[in-house]
Coordinates of C-alpha atoms and ligand atoms in Angstrom, one line a residue:
X1 CA -4.8 -15.9 -47.7
X2 CA -7.3 -13.0 -47.7
X3 CA -10.9 -14.2 -47.1
X4 CA -14.0 -12.2 -48.0
X5 CA -16.3 -11.8 -45.0
X6 CA -20.0 -10.9 -44.6
X7 CA -20.4 -10.3 -40.9
X8 CA -18.2 -8.3 -38.5
X9 CA -18.4 -8.7 -34.8
X10 CA -16.8 -6.5 -32.2
X11 CA -16.0 -7.0 -28.5
X12 CA -14.0 -5.3 -25.8
X13 CA -11.8 -7.3 -23.5
X14 CA -9.5 -6.9 -20.5
X15 CA -9.5 -3.6 -18.6
X16 CA -11.9 -0.9 -20.0
X17 CA -10.3 2.2 -21.3
X18 CA -11.7 5.7 -22.2
X19 CA -12.1 5.9 -26.0
X20 CA -13.2 2.2 -26.4
X21 CA -16.7 3.6 -27.2
X22 CA -15.3 5.7 -30.0
X23 CA -13.6 2.6 -31.4
X24 CA -16.8 0.5 -31.2
X25 CA -18.7 3.3 -32.9
X26 CA -16.2 3.5 -35.7
X27 CA -16.0 -0.3 -36.2
X28 CA -19.8 -0.5 -36.4
X29 CA -20.4 2.5 -38.8
X30 CA -17.4 1.9 -41.0
X31 CA -18.3 -1.8 -41.4
X32 CA -21.9 -0.9 -42.2
X33 CA -20.7 1.7 -44.7
X34 CA -18.7 -1.1 -46.3
X35 CA -21.9 -3.2 -46.7
X36 CA -21.3 -5.6 -43.8
X37 CA -23.7 -6.9 -41.1
X38 CA -22.4 -6.0 -37.6
X39 CA -22.8 -7.9 -34.3
X40 CA -21.8 -6.5 -30.9
X41 CA -20.6 -9.1 -28.4
X42 CA -21.1 -8.3 -24.7
X43 CA -18.5 -8.9 -22.0
X44 CA -15.5 -9.9 -24.0
X45 CA -14.7 -13.6 -24.6
X46 CA -16.9 -14.6 -21.7
X47 CA -19.9 -13.0 -23.5
X48 CA -18.9 -14.9 -26.7
X49 CA -18.9 -18.2 -24.9
X50 CA -22.3 -17.3 -23.3
X51 CA -23.6 -16.2 -26.7
X52 CA -24.4 -12.7 -25.4
X53 CA -24.6 -10.8 -28.7
X54 CA -26.9 -8.8 -30.9
X55 CA -27.0 -7.0 -34.3
X56 CA -25.9 -3.4 -34.2
X57 CA -27.1 -0.5 -36.4
X58 CA -25.5 2.9 -36.7
X59 CA -28.1 4.2 -34.2
X60 CA -27.0 1.7 -31.6
X61 CA -23.7 3.6 -31.3
X62 CA -25.3 7.1 -31.2
X63 CA -24.4 9.3 -28.2
X64 CA -21.5 7.1 -27.0
X65 CA -18.4 8.8 -28.3
X66 CA -18.2 11.1 -25.2
X67 CA -18.7 8.3 -22.7
X68 CA -16.1 6.5 -20.6
X69 CA -16.1 2.7 -20.1
X70 CA -17.4 0.5 -22.9
X71 CA -21.0 0.1 -23.9
X72 CA -20.3 -3.6 -24.8
X73 CA -19.0 -4.2 -21.2
X74 CA -15.8 -6.1 -20.7
X75 CA -14.5 -9.1 -18.8
X76 CA -11.5 -11.3 -18.2
X77 CA -12.3 -14.9 -19.1
X78 CA -10.1 -17.8 -18.0
X79 CA -12.0 -20.4 -20.0
X80 CA -10.9 -18.7 -23.2
X81 CA -7.3 -19.4 -22.4
X82 CA -7.9 -23.1 -22.9
X83 CA -8.0 -24.8 -26.3
X84 CA -11.5 -26.1 -25.5
X85 CA -12.7 -22.6 -24.8
X86 CA -11.2 -21.4 -28.0
X87 CA -12.8 -24.2 -30.0
X88 CA -16.1 -23.4 -28.5
X89 CA -15.7 -19.7 -29.3
X90 CA -14.9 -20.4 -32.9
X91 CA -17.9 -22.7 -33.2
X92 CA -20.2 -20.1 -31.7
X93 CA -18.9 -17.5 -34.2
X94 CA -19.7 -19.9 -37.1
X95 CA -23.1 -20.6 -35.6
X96 CA -23.9 -16.9 -35.6
X97 CA -22.4 -16.3 -39.1
X98 CA -19.5 -14.3 -37.6
X99 CA -16.6 -14.5 -40.0
X100 CA -14.7 -11.4 -38.9
X101 CA -14.1 -10.2 -35.3
X102 CA -12.5 -6.9 -34.0
X103 CA -11.1 -7.3 -30.5
X104 CA -10.4 -4.1 -28.6
X105 CA -8.0 -4.7 -25.7
X106 CA -4.5 -5.4 -24.7
X107 CA -1.8 -8.1 -25.3
X108 CA -3.9 -10.8 -23.5
X109 CA -6.9 -10.1 -25.7
X110 CA -4.7 -10.4 -28.8
X111 CA -3.8 -13.9 -27.8
X112 CA -7.5 -14.8 -27.8
X113 CA -7.8 -13.2 -31.3
X114 CA -4.7 -15.2 -32.4
X115 CA -6.4 -18.4 -31.2
X116 CA -9.6 -17.6 -33.1
X117 CA -7.7 -16.8 -36.3
X118 CA -6.0 -20.2 -36.1
X119 CA -9.6 -21.6 -36.1
X120 CA -10.7 -19.9 -39.2
X121 CA -12.2 -16.7 -37.9
X122 CA -10.7 -13.5 -39.3
X123 CA -9.6 -11.3 -36.4
X124 CA -8.1 -7.8 -36.0
X125 CA -6.9 -6.3 -32.7
X126 CA -7.1 -2.7 -31.6
X127 CA -4.8 -1.4 -28.8
X128 CA -7.2 -0.4 -26.0
X129 CA -5.5 0.0 -22.6
X130 CA -4.6 2.8 -20.3
X131 CA -1.2 1.2 -19.7
X132 CA 0.5 2.1 -23.1
X133 CA 2.3 -1.2 -22.8
X134 CA 1.7 -2.6 -26.3
X135 CA 5.0 -2.8 -28.1
X136 CA 3.8 -2.6 -31.7
X137 CA 2.2 0.8 -31.3
X138 CA 3.3 4.3 -30.0
X139 CA -0.3 4.9 -28.7
X140 CA -3.0 2.9 -27.0
X141 CA -6.5 4.1 -26.6
X142 CA -7.2 5.4 -23.1
X143 CA -3.7 6.4 -22.1
X144 CA -4.2 10.2 -22.6
X145 CA -7.4 10.3 -20.5
X146 CA -5.8 8.2 -17.8
X147 CA -2.7 10.4 -17.5
X148 CA -4.7 13.6 -17.5
X149 CA -7.0 12.2 -14.8
X150 CA -4.0 11.1 -12.7
X151 CA -2.2 14.5 -13.3
X152 CA -5.2 16.4 -12.0
X153 CA -5.5 14.2 -8.9
X154 CA -1.7 14.6 -8.3
X155 CA -2.1 18.4 -8.5
X156 CA -4.7 18.3 -5.8
X157 CA -2.5 16.1 -3.5
X158 CA 0.4 18.5 -4.1
X159 CA -1.6 21.4 -2.7
X160 CA -2.2 19.6 0.6
X161 CA 1.3 18.2 0.6
X162 CA 2.9 21.6 0.3
X163 CA 0.6 23.1 2.9
X164 CA 1.7 20.5 5.4
X165 CA 5.3 20.3 4.2
X166 CA 4.8 16.6 3.7
X167 CA 6.2 14.0 1.5
X168 CA 3.6 12.3 -0.7
X169 CA 3.8 9.0 -2.5
X170 CA 1.2 8.7 -5.2
X171 CA 0.7 5.3 -6.8
X172 CA -0.6 5.2 -10.3
X173 CA -1.7 2.2 -12.5
X174 CA 0.1 0.6 -15.4
X175 CA 0.4 -3.0 -14.4
X176 CA 4.1 -3.9 -15.0
X177 CA 4.7 -0.8 -17.2
X178 CA 5.8 2.6 -16.0
X179 CA 4.4 4.8 -18.8
X180 CA 1.6 6.3 -16.8
X181 CA 4.0 7.1 -13.9
X182 CA 6.5 8.6 -16.3
X183 CA 4.0 10.9 -18.0
X184 CA 2.1 12.1 -15.0
X185 CA 5.3 12.3 -12.9
X186 CA 6.9 14.7 -15.4
X187 CA 3.7 16.6 -15.9
X188 CA 3.2 17.2 -12.2
X189 CA 6.8 18.1 -11.5
X190 CA 7.4 15.1 -9.2
X191 CA 10.7 15.0 -7.3
X192 CA 11.0 11.2 -7.8
X193 CA 9.4 8.9 -10.4
X194 CA 9.6 5.2 -9.7
X195 CA 9.3 2.9 -12.7
X196 CA 9.3 -0.9 -12.6
X197 CA 11.6 -0.9 -15.7
X198 CA 14.2 1.2 -13.9
X199 CA 13.7 0.4 -10.2
X200 CA 16.6 -1.3 -8.3
X201 CA 15.4 -0.9 -4.8
X202 CA 16.7 2.7 -4.5
X203 CA 14.9 3.7 -1.3
X204 CA 18.1 5.1 0.2
X205 CA 18.5 7.4 -2.8
X206 CA 14.9 8.7 -2.3
X207 CA 15.6 9.3 1.4
X208 CA 18.8 11.2 0.5
X209 CA 16.8 13.3 -2.1
X210 CA 14.2 14.2 0.5
X211 CA 16.8 15.3 3.0
X212 CA 18.7 17.3 0.3
X213 CA 15.6 18.9 -1.0
X214 CA 14.6 20.1 2.5
X215 CA 18.0 21.7 2.7
X216 CA 17.4 23.4 -0.6
X217 CA 14.2 24.9 0.7
X218 CA 11.6 22.6 -1.0
X219 CA 8.4 22.4 1.1
X220 CA 7.1 19.2 -0.4
X221 CA 8.3 16.0 -2.0
X222 CA 6.2 14.3 -4.5
X223 CA 7.0 10.7 -5.4
X224 CA 5.1 9.0 -8.2
X225 CA 5.2 5.3 -7.7
X226 CA 4.1 2.8 -10.4
X227 CA 1.7 0.0 -9.6
X228 CA 4.4 -2.4 -10.8
X229 CA 6.5 -1.5 -7.8
X230 CA 3.6 -1.0 -5.4
X231 CA 4.0 -1.1 -1.6
X232 CA 3.4 2.6 -1.3
X233 CA 2.0 2.5 2.2
X234 CA 4.9 0.6 3.7
X235 CA 7.3 2.7 1.7
X236 CA 5.8 5.8 3.2
X237 CA 6.2 4.4 6.7
X238 CA 9.9 3.6 6.1
X239 CA 10.6 7.0 4.5
X240 CA 9.0 8.9 7.4
X241 CA 11.0 6.9 9.9
X242 CA 14.3 7.5 8.0
X243 CA 13.8 11.2 7.2
X244 CA 11.6 12.5 10.0
X245 CA 9.4 14.1 7.3
X246 CA 5.7 13.3 7.6
X247 CA 4.9 11.0 4.6
X248 CA 1.5 9.9 3.2
X249 CA 0.6 7.4 0.5
X250 CA -2.3 7.8 -1.9
X251 CA -3.3 5.0 -4.3
X252 CA -5.2 6.5 -7.2
X253 CA -6.7 3.3 -8.4
X254 CA -9.7 2.8 -10.7
X255 CA -10.5 6.5 -11.1
X256 CA -7.7 6.4 -13.7
X257 CA -9.8 4.1 -15.9
X258 CA -13.0 6.1 -15.9
X259 CA -14.3 9.4 -17.2
X260 CA -15.1 11.0 -20.5
X261 CA -12.3 10.4 -23.0
X262 CA -10.1 13.2 -24.1
X263 CA -10.1 14.4 -27.7
X264 CA -7.0 12.4 -28.4
X265 CA -8.6 9.1 -27.2
X266 CA -11.8 9.8 -29.2
X267 CA -9.7 10.6 -32.3
X268 CA -7.4 7.5 -32.1
X269 CA -10.4 5.4 -31.1
X270 CA -12.2 6.5 -34.2
X271 CA -9.3 6.1 -36.6
X272 CA -8.1 2.8 -35.3
X273 CA -11.7 1.5 -35.3
X274 CA -12.2 2.5 -38.9
X275 CA -8.8 1.1 -39.9
X276 CA -9.6 -2.3 -38.2
X277 CA -13.0 -2.5 -40.1
X278 CA -11.2 -1.7 -43.4
X279 CA -8.7 -4.5 -42.8
X280 CA -11.4 -7.0 -42.1
X281 CA -13.4 -5.8 -45.1
X282 CA -10.3 -6.2 -47.2
X283 CA -10.2 -9.9 -46.2
X284 CA -7.3 -9.5 -43.7
X285 CA -6.9 -11.6 -40.6
X286 CA -4.7 -12.1 -37.5
X287 CA -3.5 -8.4 -37.6
X288 CA -3.3 -5.7 -35.0
X289 CA -3.7 -2.0 -35.6
X290 CA -1.0 0.3 -34.4
X291 CA 0.2 3.9 -34.7
X292 CA 3.9 4.3 -35.4
X293 CA 5.9 7.4 -36.4
X294 CA 2.7 9.3 -37.3
X295 CA 1.0 6.6 -39.4
X296 CA -1.6 3.9 -38.9
X297 CA -0.1 0.6 -39.5
X298 CA -0.9 -3.1 -38.9
X299 CA 1.2 -6.1 -37.9
X300 CA 0.7 -9.9 -37.8
X301 CA -0.3 -10.8 -34.3
X302 CA 2.6 -13.2 -33.8
X303 CA 5.0 -10.5 -34.8
X304 CA 3.3 -7.9 -32.6
X305 CA 3.3 -10.1 -29.5
X306 CA 7.1 -10.8 -30.0
X307 CA 8.0 -7.1 -30.0
X308 CA 9.6 -5.5 -26.9
X309 CA 9.0 -2.0 -25.6
X310 CA 11.0 0.0 -23.0
X311 CA 11.0 3.4 -21.3
X312 CA 13.0 5.7 -23.6
X313 CA 16.4 6.2 -21.9
X314 CA 16.6 9.9 -22.8
X315 CA 13.2 10.7 -21.3
X316 CA 14.0 8.8 -18.1
X317 CA 17.4 10.6 -17.8
X318 CA 15.7 14.0 -18.3
X319 CA 13.3 13.4 -15.4
X320 CA 16.3 13.4 -13.1
X321 CA 17.5 16.8 -14.0
X322 CA 14.0 18.4 -13.8
X323 CA 13.5 17.7 -10.2
X324 CA 16.5 19.4 -8.7
Ligands
ADP401 P1 -5.5 -7.2 -21.7 O1 -6.1 -7.6 -23.0 O2 -5.8 -5.8 -21.3 O3 -4.0 -7.5 -21.8 P2 -5.8 -9.6 -20.1 O4 -4.4 -10.0 -20.1 O5 -6.5 -9.8 -18.8 O6 -6.1 -8.1 -20.5 O7 -6.6 -10.5 -21.2 C1 -8.0 -10.3 -21.4 C2 -8.6 -11.6 -21.8 O8 -8.0 -12.1 -23.0 C3 -8.4 -12.7 -20.8 O9 -9.3 -12.6 -19.7 C4 -8.7 -13.9 -21.7 O10 -10.1 -14.1 -21.9 C5 -8.1 -13.5 -23.0 N1 -6.7 -14.0 -23.0 C6 -5.6 -13.6 -22.3 N2 -4.6 -14.4 -22.5 C7 -5.0 -15.4 -23.4 C8 -4.4 -16.5 -24.0 N3 -3.1 -16.8 -23.8 N4 -5.1 -17.2 -24.9 C9 -6.4 -16.9 -25.1 N5 -7.1 -15.9 -24.6 C10 -6.4 -15.1 -23.7
F6P402 O1 -4.7 -2.8 -17.8 C1 -5.4 -1.8 -17.2 C2 -5.3 -1.9 -15.7 O2 -6.0 -0.9 -15.1 C3 -3.9 -2.0 -15.1 O3 -3.3 -0.7 -15.0 C4 -4.1 -2.7 -13.8 O4 -2.9 -3.3 -13.4 C5 -5.2 -3.6 -14.1 O5 -5.9 -3.2 -15.3 C6 -6.2 -3.9 -13.0 O6 -7.1 -4.9 -13.5 P1 -8.4 -5.3 -12.7 O7 -9.5 -4.4 -13.3 O8 -8.6 -6.7 -13.1 O9 -8.3 -5.0 -11.3

């Protein structure tokens, strides 16, 4: 049943992602343009439970579209995973007149939105994560900036790796998903790309590749390793011992989450933010916004959370032939 709302709140939750500010800006301005009051909640569900919130005007989101991080701050909140925490969150929403909430984050954050919707608060999720690991959408806000940041860092490691004729293992983020590794591995011409979805302890295969590539005259060997596999430093030690080729590990870490968002992240952030505000203003609840086959779409949260996503087989197969 659609329910008319008066006040839209917005929060960011889970890991921050470049482009979240564009999404916040769009939620605020589009909701105000639709005649709603808007409240910004600080520090995700933790801030909701602590009642850290204030009214937002269009001027409160001036000069943020180009900034990394999230002006609303973000947090992970264990208490909100409990029914008591969720009851308290819904009660606080009612106390402050919040009848609609936009949650910008990943799958975990959607579960919080699902719980609030079950308690009578209209909620809409927006995919905000660098990991691209949300099944109901082809795009998640932050991915493009993160892979470009990682790619530029890998290019730099490649210079020193070639100069020293070394093997380099570069570990990128992505939690249990390999999308960041796949994209920046292809874009930086890596010899091996290790994805959690495809990895079956193939270290001997990598060792053989390194030895064969040396014979073919390659002066470096770049291995992009996904965080979901990890252990890059010990892997480097084993590879060096087995091949005799000097091997170094670099873990890129949090730099991948920061920085000014690319045009793509600002654009998708803006459109998805506006779309989420429109859904709430149309009385919808328990939906998540996605981008599928060139269109903005929305799904029921239960349905979205049940969807599965995998590395496209063709793309993975192509990576093999481009590194010979
Ligand atoms: P992401 O949203 O990026 O997947 P997390 O999985 O860390 O990140 O989730 C972010 C926050 O969402 C958690 O810290 C918690 O507050 C909330 N959350 C996660 N899972 C649940 C759940 N099962 N029920 C309610 N809230 C949840
Ligand atoms: O989800 C984004 C992400 O950066 C993942 O790639 C990574 O596994 C995780 O967050 C790290 O989380 P935290 O900020 O809690 O260390």
